[in-house]
Short mmCIF file of C-alpha atoms in Angstrom, two decimals:
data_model
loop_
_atom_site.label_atom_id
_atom_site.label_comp_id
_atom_site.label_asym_id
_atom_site.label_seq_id
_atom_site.Cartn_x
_atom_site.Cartn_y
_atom_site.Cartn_z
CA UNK G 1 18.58 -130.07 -40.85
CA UNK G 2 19.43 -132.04 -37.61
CA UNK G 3 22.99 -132.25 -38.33
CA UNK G 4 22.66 -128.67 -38.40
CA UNK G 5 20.61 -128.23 -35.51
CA UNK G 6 23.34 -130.86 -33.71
CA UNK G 7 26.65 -128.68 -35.23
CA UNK G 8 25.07 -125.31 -34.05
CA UNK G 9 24.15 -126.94 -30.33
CA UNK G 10 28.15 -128.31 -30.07
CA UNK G 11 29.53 -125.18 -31.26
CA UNK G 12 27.44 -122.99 -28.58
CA UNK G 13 28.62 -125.66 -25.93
CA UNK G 14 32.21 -125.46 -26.87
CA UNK G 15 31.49 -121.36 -27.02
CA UNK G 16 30.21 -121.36 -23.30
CA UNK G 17 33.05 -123.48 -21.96
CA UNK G 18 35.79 -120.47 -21.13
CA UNK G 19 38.37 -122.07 -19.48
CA UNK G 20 39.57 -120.00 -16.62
CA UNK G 21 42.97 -120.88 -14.90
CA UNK G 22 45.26 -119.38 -12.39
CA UNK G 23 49.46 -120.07 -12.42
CA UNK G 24 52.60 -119.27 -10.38
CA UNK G 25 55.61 -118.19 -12.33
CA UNK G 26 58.85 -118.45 -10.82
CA UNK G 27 61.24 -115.86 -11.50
CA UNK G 28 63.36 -116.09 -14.94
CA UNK G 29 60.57 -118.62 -16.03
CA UNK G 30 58.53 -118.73 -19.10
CA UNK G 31 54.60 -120.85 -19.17
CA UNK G 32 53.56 -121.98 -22.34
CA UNK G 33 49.80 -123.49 -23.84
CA UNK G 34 48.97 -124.41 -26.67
CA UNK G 35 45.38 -124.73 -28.49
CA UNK G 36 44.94 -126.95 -31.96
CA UNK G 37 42.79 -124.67 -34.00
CA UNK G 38 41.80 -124.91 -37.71
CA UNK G 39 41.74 -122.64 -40.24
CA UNK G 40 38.97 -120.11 -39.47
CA UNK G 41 38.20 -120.95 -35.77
CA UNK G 42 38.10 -118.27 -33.30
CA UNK G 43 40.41 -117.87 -30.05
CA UNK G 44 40.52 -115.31 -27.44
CA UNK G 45 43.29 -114.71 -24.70
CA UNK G 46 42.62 -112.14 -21.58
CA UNK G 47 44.38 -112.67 -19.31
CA UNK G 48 45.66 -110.21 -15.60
CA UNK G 49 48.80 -110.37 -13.41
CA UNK G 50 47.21 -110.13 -10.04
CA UNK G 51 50.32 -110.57 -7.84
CA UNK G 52 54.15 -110.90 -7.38
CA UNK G 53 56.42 -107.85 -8.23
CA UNK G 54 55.59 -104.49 -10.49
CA UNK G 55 52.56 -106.75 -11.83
CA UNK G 56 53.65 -107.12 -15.33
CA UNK G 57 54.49 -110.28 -17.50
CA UNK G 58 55.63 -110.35 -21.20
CA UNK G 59 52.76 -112.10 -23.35
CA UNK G 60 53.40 -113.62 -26.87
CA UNK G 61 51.29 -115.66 -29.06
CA UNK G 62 52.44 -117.58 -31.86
CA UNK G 63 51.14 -119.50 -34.81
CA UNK G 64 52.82 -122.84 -36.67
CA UNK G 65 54.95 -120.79 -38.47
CA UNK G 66 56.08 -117.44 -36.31
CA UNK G 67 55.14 -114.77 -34.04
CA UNK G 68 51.93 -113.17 -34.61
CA UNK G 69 51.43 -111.05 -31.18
CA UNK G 70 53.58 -109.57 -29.00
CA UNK G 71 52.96 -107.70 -25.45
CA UNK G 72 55.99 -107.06 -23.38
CA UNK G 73 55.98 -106.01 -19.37
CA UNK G 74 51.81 -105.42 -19.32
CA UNK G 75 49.67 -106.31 -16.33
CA UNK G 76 46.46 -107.17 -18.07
CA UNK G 77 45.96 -108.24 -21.88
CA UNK G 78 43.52 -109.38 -24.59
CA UNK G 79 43.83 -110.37 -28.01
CA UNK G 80 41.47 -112.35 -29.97
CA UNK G 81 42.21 -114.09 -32.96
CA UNK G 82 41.17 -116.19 -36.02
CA UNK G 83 42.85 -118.87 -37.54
CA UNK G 84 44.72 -118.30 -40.99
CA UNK G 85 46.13 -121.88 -41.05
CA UNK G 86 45.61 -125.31 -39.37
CA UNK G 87 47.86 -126.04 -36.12
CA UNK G 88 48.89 -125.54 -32.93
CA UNK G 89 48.56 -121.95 -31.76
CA UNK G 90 51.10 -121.51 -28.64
CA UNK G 91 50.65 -118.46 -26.28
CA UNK G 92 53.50 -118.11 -23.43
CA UNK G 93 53.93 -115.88 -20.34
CA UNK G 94 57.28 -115.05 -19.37
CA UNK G 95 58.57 -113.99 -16.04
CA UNK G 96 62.43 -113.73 -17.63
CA UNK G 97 62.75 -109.60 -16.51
CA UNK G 98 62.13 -110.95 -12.77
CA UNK G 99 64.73 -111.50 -10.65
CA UNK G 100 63.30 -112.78 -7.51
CA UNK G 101 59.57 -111.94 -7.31
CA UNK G 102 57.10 -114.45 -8.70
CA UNK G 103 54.09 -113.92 -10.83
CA UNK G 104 50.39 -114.98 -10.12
CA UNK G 105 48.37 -114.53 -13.66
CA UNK G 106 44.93 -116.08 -14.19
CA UNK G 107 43.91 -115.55 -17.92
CA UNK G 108 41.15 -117.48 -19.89
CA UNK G 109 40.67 -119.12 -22.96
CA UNK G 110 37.98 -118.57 -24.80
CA UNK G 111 37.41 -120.24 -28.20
CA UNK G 112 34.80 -120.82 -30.94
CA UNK G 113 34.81 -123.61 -33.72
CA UNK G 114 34.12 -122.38 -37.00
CA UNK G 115 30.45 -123.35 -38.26
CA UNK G 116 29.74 -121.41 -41.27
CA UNK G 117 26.20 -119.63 -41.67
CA UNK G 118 24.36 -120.49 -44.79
CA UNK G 119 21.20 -118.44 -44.31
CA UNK G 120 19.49 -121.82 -42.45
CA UNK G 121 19.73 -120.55 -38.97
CA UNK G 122 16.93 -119.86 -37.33
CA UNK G 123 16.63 -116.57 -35.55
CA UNK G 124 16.36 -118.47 -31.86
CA UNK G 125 19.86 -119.95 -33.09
CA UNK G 126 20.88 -116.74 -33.70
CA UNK G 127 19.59 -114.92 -30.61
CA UNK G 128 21.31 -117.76 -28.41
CA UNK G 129 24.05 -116.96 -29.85
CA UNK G 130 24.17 -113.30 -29.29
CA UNK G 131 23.08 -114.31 -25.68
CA UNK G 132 26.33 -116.34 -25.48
CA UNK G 133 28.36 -113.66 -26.13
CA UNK G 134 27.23 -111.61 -23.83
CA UNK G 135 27.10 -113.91 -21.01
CA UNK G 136 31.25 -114.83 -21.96
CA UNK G 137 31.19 -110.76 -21.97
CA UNK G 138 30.33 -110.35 -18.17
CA UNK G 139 31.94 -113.16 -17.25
CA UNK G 140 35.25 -112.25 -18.30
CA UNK G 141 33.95 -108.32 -16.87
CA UNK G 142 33.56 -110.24 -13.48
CA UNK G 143 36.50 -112.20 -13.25
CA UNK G 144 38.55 -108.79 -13.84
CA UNK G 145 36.62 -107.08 -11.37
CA UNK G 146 37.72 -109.52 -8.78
CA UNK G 147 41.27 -109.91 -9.96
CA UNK G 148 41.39 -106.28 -9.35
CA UNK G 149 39.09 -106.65 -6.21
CA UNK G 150 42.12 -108.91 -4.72
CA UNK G 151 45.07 -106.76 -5.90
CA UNK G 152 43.25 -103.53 -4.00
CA UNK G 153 42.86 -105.51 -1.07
CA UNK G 154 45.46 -106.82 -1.06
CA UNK G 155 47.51 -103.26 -1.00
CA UNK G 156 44.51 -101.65 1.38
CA UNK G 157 45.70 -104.87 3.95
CA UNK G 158 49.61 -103.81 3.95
CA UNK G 159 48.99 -99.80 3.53
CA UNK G 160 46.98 -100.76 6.68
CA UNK G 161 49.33 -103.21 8.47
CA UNK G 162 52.17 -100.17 7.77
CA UNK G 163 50.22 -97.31 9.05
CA UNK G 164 49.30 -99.57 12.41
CA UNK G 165 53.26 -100.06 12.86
CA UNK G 166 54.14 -96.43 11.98
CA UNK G 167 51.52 -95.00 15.09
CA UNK G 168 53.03 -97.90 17.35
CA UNK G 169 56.59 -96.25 16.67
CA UNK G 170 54.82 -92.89 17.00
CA UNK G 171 53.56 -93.74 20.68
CA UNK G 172 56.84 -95.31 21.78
CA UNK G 173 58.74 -91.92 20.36
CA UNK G 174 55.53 -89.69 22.46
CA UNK G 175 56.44 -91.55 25.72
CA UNK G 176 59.95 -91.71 25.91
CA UNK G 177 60.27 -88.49 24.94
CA UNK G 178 57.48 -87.57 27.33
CA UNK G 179 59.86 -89.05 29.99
CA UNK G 180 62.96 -87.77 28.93
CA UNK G 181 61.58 -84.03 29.43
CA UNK G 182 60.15 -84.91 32.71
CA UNK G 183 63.15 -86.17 33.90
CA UNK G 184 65.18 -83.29 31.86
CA UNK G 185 62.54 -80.75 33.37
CA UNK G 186 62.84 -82.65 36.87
CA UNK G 187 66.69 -81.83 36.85
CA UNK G 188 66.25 -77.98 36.23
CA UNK G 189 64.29 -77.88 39.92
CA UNK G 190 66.84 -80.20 41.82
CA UNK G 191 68.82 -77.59 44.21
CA UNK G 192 71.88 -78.52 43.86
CA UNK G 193 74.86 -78.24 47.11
CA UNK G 194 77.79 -77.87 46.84
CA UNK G 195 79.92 -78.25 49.95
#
């Protein structure tokens, strides 16, 4: 029973641990991770491009063998899933369709080791559990919120910093053309001689 108690404990510590990162991809350049899962542990991938070009990346996730998942030129992402087989599980972001612009993407890992349920649990076990989930839940909520949070601000700041140098040009067009009829004007009243 405390080797139970001890398995559960580990697994909801390795549950609450999300890793959260943040990477720069260079143009024409691919990222790759990889997580050593076995067979009927959980993963989850979400991950958001929050910078750098049209905002999209090409997303694939692979198992020991193949390809399982696939999602070309998307800005955000998530796919969960579980393990058929033992081995590395590689998931790669790939700025190849990019020129010259590159990428920022933060994504997160989220991943649960298998601990079968045999009836033993105790309902505070399970409860914690379903707490666990929802706390991973609102954190990943709130880390999208301000990955979007920086991309609007980040547009807000240069729709801003345009509009300030489009009513500068403005003003300089008002004045000199504002001097340019007085002086046009100024001309028409002018007697002129002639000798």
């Amino acid at each position: 029973m405390q080797a139970r108690k001890k398995a559960s404990w580990c697994q909801l510590a390795f549950q609450a641990c999300a890793q959260a990162y943040m990477i720069e991809i260079q143009p024409r350049a691919r990222e790759c991770f990889f997580e050593d899962l076995h067979k009927d542990d959980q993963m989850t991938v979400t991950y958001q491009v929050s910078g750098g070009g049209h905002l999209d990346i090409d997303f694939t996730l692979s198992d020991p063998t193949s390809i399982i998942y696939q999602n070309p030129k998307k800005d955000t992402g998530t796919f969960s899933l579980t393990a058929t087989k033992d081995g590395r599980y590689t998931y790669c972001f790939s700025n190849a369709m990019s020129m010259n612009s590159e990428k920022t993407v933060s994504f997160n890992v989220h991943g649960i080791i298998y601990v079968p349920d045999d009836g033993q649990t105790q309902p505070i076990e399970r409860e914690i559990r379903i707490l666990s989930d929802a706390i991973k839940a609102v954190q990943d909520e709130q880390e999208y919120l301000v990955a979007r949070e920086r991309v609007h601000r980040n547009t807000a700041e240069s729709t801003n910093d345009r509009v300030k140098w489009w009513s500068i040009a403005q003003t300089a067009l008002l004045f000199a053309m504002c001097a340019w009829q007085v002086y046009y004007l100024k001309a028409f009243f002018e007697v002129k001689r002639v000798i």
